Coordinates of C-alpha atoms and ligand atoms in Angstrom, one line a residue:
X1120 CA -68.8 -22.2 -63.8
X1121 CA -68.4 -21.6 -60.0
X1122 CA -66.3 -19.0 -58.2
X1123 CA -63.3 -21.4 -57.9
X1124 CA -62.6 -20.9 -61.6
X1125 CA -60.8 -17.6 -60.8
X1126 CA -59.0 -18.7 -57.7
X1127 CA -55.2 -18.8 -57.4
X1128 CA -52.5 -19.4 -54.8
X1129 CA -53.3 -15.9 -53.5
X1130 CA -57.0 -16.6 -52.8
X1131 CA -57.8 -16.3 -49.1
X1132 CA -59.9 -18.5 -46.9
X1133 CA -62.0 -15.4 -46.1
X1134 CA -62.9 -15.1 -49.8
X1135 CA -63.7 -18.8 -50.1
X1136 CA -65.9 -18.8 -47.0
X1137 CA -67.7 -15.7 -48.2
X1138 CA -68.4 -17.3 -51.6
X1139 CA -69.8 -20.5 -49.9
X1140 CA -71.4 -18.9 -46.9
X1141 CA -74.8 -20.4 -47.6
X1142 CA -73.1 -23.8 -47.4
X1143 CA -71.5 -23.0 -44.0
X1144 CA -74.6 -21.6 -42.3
X1145 CA -76.3 -24.1 -39.9
X1146 CA -73.5 -26.7 -40.3
X1147 CA -71.8 -28.8 -37.5
X1148 CA -68.1 -28.9 -38.2
X1149 CA -65.2 -30.6 -36.5
X1150 CA -61.7 -29.5 -37.0
X1151 CA -58.6 -31.3 -35.6
X1152 CA -55.3 -29.5 -34.8
X1153 CA -56.4 -26.0 -33.7
X1154 CA -53.8 -23.7 -32.2
X1155 CA -53.0 -20.0 -32.6
X1156 CA -50.9 -19.2 -35.7
X1157 CA -51.9 -22.5 -37.3
X1158 CA -54.1 -23.5 -40.3
X1159 CA -56.6 -25.0 -37.8
X1160 CA -57.1 -21.5 -36.4
X1161 CA -57.5 -19.7 -39.7
X1162 CA -59.9 -22.4 -40.9
X1163 CA -62.0 -22.1 -37.8
X1164 CA -62.1 -18.2 -37.9
X1165 CA -63.0 -18.1 -41.6
X1166 CA -65.9 -20.6 -41.0
X1167 CA -67.1 -18.9 -37.8
X1168 CA -68.0 -15.6 -39.6
X1169 CA -70.8 -17.4 -41.5
X1170 CA -73.0 -18.9 -38.8
X1171 CA -72.2 -22.6 -38.5
X1172 CA -74.4 -24.1 -35.7
X1173 CA -71.6 -25.7 -33.9
X1174 CA -67.8 -25.8 -34.2
X1175 CA -66.1 -28.7 -32.5
X1176 CA -62.3 -28.1 -32.0
X1177 CA -60.3 -31.2 -31.4
X1178 CA -56.7 -30.8 -30.5
X1179 CA -53.9 -31.7 -28.1
X1180 CA -53.6 -28.5 -26.0
X1181 CA -56.7 -27.1 -24.3
X1182 CA -55.2 -23.7 -23.6
X1183 CA -54.3 -23.1 -27.3
X1184 CA -57.8 -24.2 -28.4
X1185 CA -59.3 -21.9 -25.7
X1186 CA -57.3 -19.0 -27.2
X1187 CA -58.8 -19.7 -30.7
X1188 CA -62.3 -20.1 -29.1
X1189 CA -62.0 -16.6 -27.6
X1190 CA -61.2 -15.2 -31.1
X1191 CA -64.2 -17.0 -32.5
X1192 CA -66.4 -15.6 -29.7
X1193 CA -65.3 -12.1 -30.7
X1194 CA -66.0 -12.7 -34.4
X1195 CA -69.4 -14.4 -33.9
X1196 CA -70.7 -14.9 -30.4
X1197 CA -73.6 -16.9 -31.7
X1198 CA -71.4 -19.9 -32.7
X1199 CA -71.5 -22.7 -30.2
X1200 CA -67.8 -23.8 -29.8
X1201 CA -66.9 -27.1 -28.1
X1202 CA -63.4 -28.1 -27.1
X1203 CA -62.3 -31.7 -27.2
X1204 CA -58.8 -32.4 -25.9
X1205 CA -57.4 -35.3 -27.8
X1206 CA -53.9 -36.7 -28.5
X1207 CA -54.1 -38.3 -31.9
X1208 CA -51.0 -40.3 -31.1
X1209 CA -53.0 -42.3 -28.5
X1210 CA -55.8 -44.6 -29.7
X1211 CA -57.3 -44.7 -26.2
X1212 CA -57.5 -40.9 -26.2
X1213 CA -59.1 -41.0 -29.7
X1214 CA -61.8 -43.4 -28.6
X1215 CA -62.6 -41.2 -25.5
X1216 CA -62.7 -38.1 -27.7
X1217 CA -65.1 -39.8 -30.1
X1218 CA -67.4 -40.7 -27.3
X1219 CA -67.4 -37.1 -26.2
X1220 CA -68.3 -36.0 -29.8
X1221 CA -71.3 -38.3 -29.7
X1222 CA -72.5 -36.6 -26.5
X1223 CA -72.1 -33.2 -28.1
X1224 CA -73.9 -33.7 -31.4
X1225 CA -76.1 -36.2 -33.2
X1226 CA -74.7 -35.2 -36.6
X1227 CA -71.6 -34.0 -38.3
X1228 CA -71.7 -32.1 -41.7
X1229 CA -67.9 -31.6 -42.2
X1230 CA -64.9 -33.3 -40.6
X1231 CA -61.6 -31.5 -41.2
X1232 CA -58.6 -33.8 -40.4
X1233 CA -56.0 -31.0 -40.2
X1234 CA -53.7 -31.9 -37.3
X1235 CA -50.2 -33.2 -38.0
X1236 CA -46.7 -33.5 -36.7
X1237 CA -43.4 -33.4 -38.6
X1238 CA -40.2 -34.5 -36.8
X1239 CA -36.6 -35.1 -37.7
X1240 CA -36.0 -37.8 -35.0
X1241 CA -37.9 -41.1 -35.0
X1242 CA -40.4 -41.7 -32.2
X1243 CA -43.5 -43.7 -31.8
X1244 CA -47.1 -43.4 -30.8
X1245 CA -48.4 -45.1 -27.6
X1246 CA -49.2 -48.2 -29.7
X1247 CA -45.6 -48.4 -31.1
X1248 CA -46.4 -46.9 -34.6
X1249 CA -43.9 -44.5 -36.1
X1250 CA -45.1 -41.1 -34.8
X1251 CA -45.9 -39.3 -38.1
X1252 CA -47.7 -42.2 -39.7
X1253 CA -49.4 -43.1 -36.4
X1254 CA -50.6 -39.5 -35.7
X1255 CA -51.1 -37.9 -39.1
X1256 CA -52.8 -40.9 -40.7
X1257 CA -53.6 -43.8 -38.3
X1258 CA -55.0 -41.4 -35.7
X1259 CA -57.3 -39.7 -38.3
X1260 CA -58.2 -43.0 -39.8
X1261 CA -59.5 -44.2 -36.4
X1262 CA -61.2 -40.9 -35.5
X1263 CA -62.9 -40.8 -38.9
X1264 CA -64.1 -44.4 -38.6
X1265 CA -65.5 -43.8 -35.1
X1266 CA -67.3 -40.6 -36.3
X1267 CA -68.7 -42.0 -39.6
X1268 CA -72.1 -42.7 -38.1
X1269 CA -72.4 -39.0 -37.3
X1270 CA -71.4 -38.1 -40.9
X1271 CA -74.0 -40.5 -42.3
X1272 CA -76.6 -38.9 -40.0
X1273 CA -75.5 -35.5 -41.4
X1274 CA -75.8 -36.7 -45.0
X1275 CA -79.2 -38.1 -44.3
X1276 CA -80.4 -34.9 -42.7
X1277 CA -78.9 -32.6 -45.4
X1278 CA -80.7 -34.4 -48.3
X1279 CA -78.1 -33.0 -50.8
X1280 CA -75.7 -35.7 -51.9
X1281 CA -72.0 -34.8 -51.5
X1282 CA -72.4 -31.7 -49.2
X1283 CA -71.4 -33.8 -46.2
X1284 CA -67.6 -33.9 -46.4
X1285 CA -64.4 -35.3 -45.0
X1286 CA -61.3 -33.2 -45.7
X1287 CA -57.8 -34.6 -45.0
X1288 CA -55.2 -31.9 -44.9
X1289 CA -52.3 -33.5 -46.8
X1290 CA -49.3 -31.9 -48.4
X1291 CA -47.3 -31.7 -51.6
X1292 CA -44.7 -33.4 -49.4
X1293 CA -46.5 -36.7 -50.3
X1294 CA -44.1 -36.7 -53.2
X1295 CA -41.3 -37.7 -50.8
X1296 CA -42.6 -41.2 -50.3
X1297 CA -45.2 -43.8 -51.2
X1298 CA -46.6 -46.1 -48.5
X1299 CA -43.8 -48.4 -47.3
X1300 CA -46.0 -51.5 -46.7
X1301 CA -43.0 -53.6 -46.0
X1302 CA -41.5 -51.1 -43.5
X1303 CA -44.1 -48.5 -42.6
X1304 CA -42.5 -48.3 -39.1
X1305 CA -39.0 -47.5 -40.4
X1306 CA -37.3 -50.5 -38.7
X1307 CA -34.8 -51.0 -41.5
X1308 CA -36.7 -53.9 -43.2
X1309 CA -36.1 -54.5 -46.9
X1310 CA -38.6 -52.8 -49.2
X1311 CA -39.4 -53.4 -52.8
X1312 CA -38.4 -50.7 -55.4
X1313 CA -42.0 -49.4 -55.7
X1314 CA -42.0 -48.4 -52.0
X1315 CA -38.7 -46.5 -52.2
X1316 CA -38.8 -42.7 -52.4
X1317 CA -39.5 -41.7 -56.1
X1318 CA -36.7 -41.2 -58.5
X1319 CA -35.2 -37.7 -58.3
X1320 CA -35.2 -37.5 -54.5
X1321 CA -31.6 -36.8 -53.6
X1322 CA -29.7 -39.4 -51.5
X1323 CA -29.4 -37.1 -48.4
X1324 CA -33.3 -36.9 -48.4
X1325 CA -34.1 -40.5 -47.9
X1326 CA -33.3 -43.3 -45.5
X1327 CA -30.0 -45.2 -46.1
X1328 CA -30.1 -48.5 -44.2
X1329 CA -26.6 -49.5 -45.3
X1330 CA -25.2 -46.2 -43.9
X1331 CA -26.9 -46.8 -40.6
X1332 CA -29.8 -44.4 -41.3
X1333 CA -33.0 -46.4 -41.5
X1334 CA -35.1 -43.3 -40.6
X1335 CA -35.4 -40.0 -42.4
X1336 CA -38.0 -37.6 -41.0
X1337 CA -39.2 -36.1 -44.3
X1338 CA -39.7 -39.6 -45.8
X1339 CA -41.8 -40.5 -42.9
X1340 CA -43.8 -37.3 -43.2
X1341 CA -44.2 -37.9 -47.0
X1342 CA -45.5 -41.4 -46.2
X1343 CA -48.1 -40.0 -43.8
X1344 CA -49.2 -37.3 -46.3
X1345 CA -49.5 -40.0 -49.1
X1346 CA -51.7 -41.9 -46.6
X1347 CA -53.9 -38.8 -46.1
X1348 CA -54.6 -38.8 -49.8
X1349 CA -55.2 -42.6 -50.1
X1350 CA -57.5 -42.4 -47.0
X1351 CA -59.6 -39.8 -48.9
X1352 CA -59.6 -42.1 -52.0
X1353 CA -60.8 -45.1 -49.9
X1354 CA -63.4 -43.0 -48.0
X1355 CA -64.8 -41.7 -51.3
X1356 CA -65.1 -45.3 -52.6
X1357 CA -66.9 -46.3 -49.4
X1358 CA -69.1 -43.4 -48.6
X1359 CA -69.9 -41.3 -51.7
X1360 CA -72.9 -43.6 -52.5
X1361 CA -74.2 -42.8 -49.0
X1362 CA -73.9 -39.0 -49.6
X1363 CA -70.5 -38.3 -48.0
X1364 CA -67.7 -36.9 -50.1
X1365 CA -64.0 -37.0 -49.2
X1366 CA -61.0 -35.0 -50.3
X1367 CA -57.4 -34.4 -49.5
X1368 CA -55.7 -31.0 -49.9
X1369 CA -52.3 -29.4 -50.2
X1370 CA -52.7 -26.1 -48.4
X1371 CA -49.6 -24.4 -49.8
X1372 CA -46.4 -23.4 -48.0
X1373 CA -47.2 -21.4 -44.8
X1374 CA -45.0 -20.5 -41.8
X1375 CA -46.7 -22.1 -38.9
X1376 CA -45.6 -24.0 -35.8
X1377 CA -45.3 -27.1 -38.0
X1378 CA -41.5 -26.9 -38.1
X1379 CA -41.0 -26.9 -34.3
X1380 CA -39.6 -30.4 -34.1
X1381 CA -37.2 -30.2 -37.1
X1382 CA -33.4 -30.1 -36.9
X1383 CA -31.7 -26.9 -38.1
X1384 CA -30.7 -28.7 -41.3
X1385 CA -34.2 -29.9 -42.0
X1386 CA -35.6 -26.4 -41.3
X1387 CA -33.2 -25.0 -44.0
X1388 CA -34.5 -27.6 -46.4
X1389 CA -38.1 -26.4 -45.8
X1390 CA -37.0 -22.8 -46.4
X1391 CA -35.9 -23.8 -49.9
X1392 CA -39.1 -25.6 -50.9
X1393 CA -41.3 -22.7 -52.0
X1394 CA -41.2 -19.6 -54.1
X1395 CA -44.5 -18.4 -52.8
X1396 CA -45.3 -18.4 -49.0
X1397 CA -49.0 -18.1 -48.2
X1398 CA -50.2 -16.3 -45.1
X1399 CA -52.5 -18.2 -42.7
X1400 CA -55.7 -17.0 -44.4
X1401 CA -54.5 -18.0 -47.8
X1402 CA -53.3 -21.3 -46.2
X1403 CA -56.9 -22.4 -45.3
X1404 CA -58.4 -21.5 -48.7
X1405 CA -58.1 -24.9 -50.3
X1406 CA -59.4 -26.7 -47.2
X1407 CA -62.5 -24.5 -47.3
X1408 CA -63.0 -25.1 -51.0
X1409 CA -62.8 -28.9 -50.4
X1410 CA -65.2 -28.6 -47.6
X1411 CA -67.9 -26.3 -49.1
X1412 CA -67.6 -25.9 -52.9
X1413 CA -70.9 -27.2 -54.3
X1414 CA -69.2 -27.9 -57.7
X1415 CA -67.3 -30.8 -56.0
X1416 CA -70.4 -32.8 -54.8
X1417 CA -69.9 -35.4 -57.5
X1418 CA -66.1 -35.1 -58.0
X1419 CA -64.4 -38.4 -58.7
X1420 CA -60.9 -37.0 -58.1
X1421 CA -59.7 -36.7 -54.5
X1422 CA -56.9 -34.1 -54.3
X1423 CA -56.9 -30.3 -54.4
X1424 CA -54.3 -27.6 -54.5
X1425 CA -54.9 -23.8 -54.8
X1426 CA -58.7 -24.6 -54.6
X1427 CA -58.7 -26.8 -57.7
X1428 CA -58.7 -30.5 -58.3
X1429 CA -55.3 -31.6 -59.5
X1430 CA -53.7 -35.0 -60.4
X1431 CA -51.4 -36.9 -58.1
X1432 CA -48.8 -39.6 -58.6
X1433 CA -50.1 -43.1 -59.2
X1434 CA -49.1 -44.4 -55.8
X1435 CA -51.3 -41.7 -54.1
X1436 CA -54.5 -42.5 -56.1
X1437 CA -54.5 -46.2 -57.0
X1438 CA -57.7 -47.8 -55.6
X1439 CA -55.8 -51.1 -54.9
X1440 CA -53.1 -49.3 -52.9
X1441 CA -55.8 -47.3 -51.1
X1442 CA -57.6 -50.5 -50.1
X1443 CA -54.4 -52.1 -49.0
X1444 CA -53.7 -49.1 -46.7
X1445 CA -57.3 -49.3 -45.4
X1446 CA -56.7 -52.9 -44.4
X1447 CA -53.4 -52.1 -42.7
X1448 CA -55.0 -49.2 -40.9
X1449 CA -57.9 -51.4 -39.7
X1450 CA -55.3 -53.9 -38.4
X1451 CA -53.4 -51.2 -36.6
X1452 CA -56.6 -49.8 -35.0
X1453 CA -58.1 -53.1 -33.9
X1454 CA -61.3 -52.7 -32.0
X1455 CA -62.1 -49.4 -33.6
X1456 CA -65.8 -49.9 -33.3
X1457 CA -65.6 -50.2 -29.5
X1458 CA -66.7 -46.8 -28.5
Ligands
LIG2183 N1 -47.6 -25.1 -42.9 C1 -47.4 -25.6 -44.1 O1 -46.6 -25.1 -44.9 C2 -48.0 -26.9 -44.6 C3 -47.7 -27.4 -45.8 C4 -48.3 -28.5 -46.3 C5 -49.2 -29.2 -45.4 N2 -49.5 -28.7 -44.2 C6 -50.4 -29.4 -43.4 O2 -51.3 -28.5 -42.8 C7 -51.9 -29.1 -41.6 C8 -51.8 -28.0 -40.5 O3 -50.5 -27.7 -40.2 P1 -50.0 -26.3 -39.6 O4 -49.0 -25.8 -40.6 O5 -51.1 -25.5 -39.2 O6 -49.1 -26.9 -38.4 P2 -49.1 -26.5 -36.8 O7 -49.1 -25.0 -36.7 O8 -48.0 -27.3 -36.2 O9 -50.5 -27.1 -36.3 C9 -50.7 -28.4 -36.2 C10 -51.8 -28.6 -35.2 O10 -52.0 -30.1 -34.9 C11 -52.0 -30.2 -33.5 N3 -51.4 -31.5 -33.2 C12 -50.1 -31.9 -33.4 N4 -50.0 -33.2 -32.9 C13 -51.2 -33.5 -32.4 C14 -51.6 -34.7 -31.7 N5 -50.8 -35.7 -31.4 N6 -52.9 -34.8 -31.3 C15 -53.7 -33.7 -31.5 N7 -53.4 -32.6 -32.2 C16 -52.1 -32.5 -32.6 C17 -51.2 -29.1 -33.0 O11 -51.5 -28.9 -31.6 P3 -50.5 -28.2 -30.5 O12 -50.1 -26.9 -31.1 O13 -51.3 -28.2 -29.3 O14 -49.3 -29.2 -30.5 C18 -51.6 -28.0 -33.9 O15 -52.9 -27.5 -33.4 C19 -51.0 -30.3 -41.3 O16 -51.8 -31.4 -41.7 C20 -49.8 -30.2 -42.2 O17 -49.3 -31.4 -42.6 C21 -48.9 -27.6 -43.7

């Protein structure tokens, strides 16, 4: 039985990284969404203490990444840190960023898809995809596809199956919506009952086309976070035989900058969603367990919460739905292989 057996919601990323430090040493790790007072920061700092060869930080705002890089340099000046400015809501930007990653490294051992937005008002990516689905899932789908050759190189070099990992930072908020294949863009198109928010979600917390409200921000966030889990399911299916494992995690409830684009009403809803608020260090513990726990090398399940594998609703783990989302994502990122 590994150290994870005793871990709880209070376990910190510092503890998890300490327990798996031999799996961090020498690794090349890319983390998306890195800003001060965010989970990207606490993830990067916990990893940096244990001698990764290279940390690639990929995020939207260079100044914020530089602030985190300064903290890393204070913790461990030997870690090589590279900053990659990328807007995950622009597929052109993602392709440029991937090209940069190929110039900076010939292998990746761990890819942590952590960046996300949550908004109350509907907007779109540069390609016209609803912003939360387009950034949180489609952006990471494209980035992951472009970087897969580097992950396969990492798996080949490591020689230990399943230690090369992709970790999608999802959320328990996935419970707010399955993938709306018939209206993923929230344009008010009719959807079948299985694509509606699950039973039990109150009427004010879902779209209501008849009442002139085809968009509800948390439903769109929920769809994007379901997509993060299904993406891990599809990646596991495609890559585990080649030595690369994939997981999705719920980090817990943590006050970060995530709520910055929410209306006052929606921020109040968030305040009522948890009885236990983690600090930043506790908030990165599950991501680090998914990235480095050797007991997970052969895991068939894809989703972790509080450092443990846990079950999810059928619509977030069904192989056929994961494949259908994969095909939609490929369509929406046409030309992905054109680095
Ligand atoms: N906090 C929670 O309670 C909670 C709960 C469940 C799940 N999560 C998940 O945890 C992850 C981290 O969230 P967080 O709480 O740390 O939120 P956060 O403080 O808002 O951090 C999000 C990060 O993503 C970056 N980002 C946003 N849009 C981007 C874009 N278009 N392109 C590139 N980078 C972008 C942000 O960069 P800028 O700062 O430069 O904009 C920031 O670094 C997310 O996946 C979130 O869904 C969080």
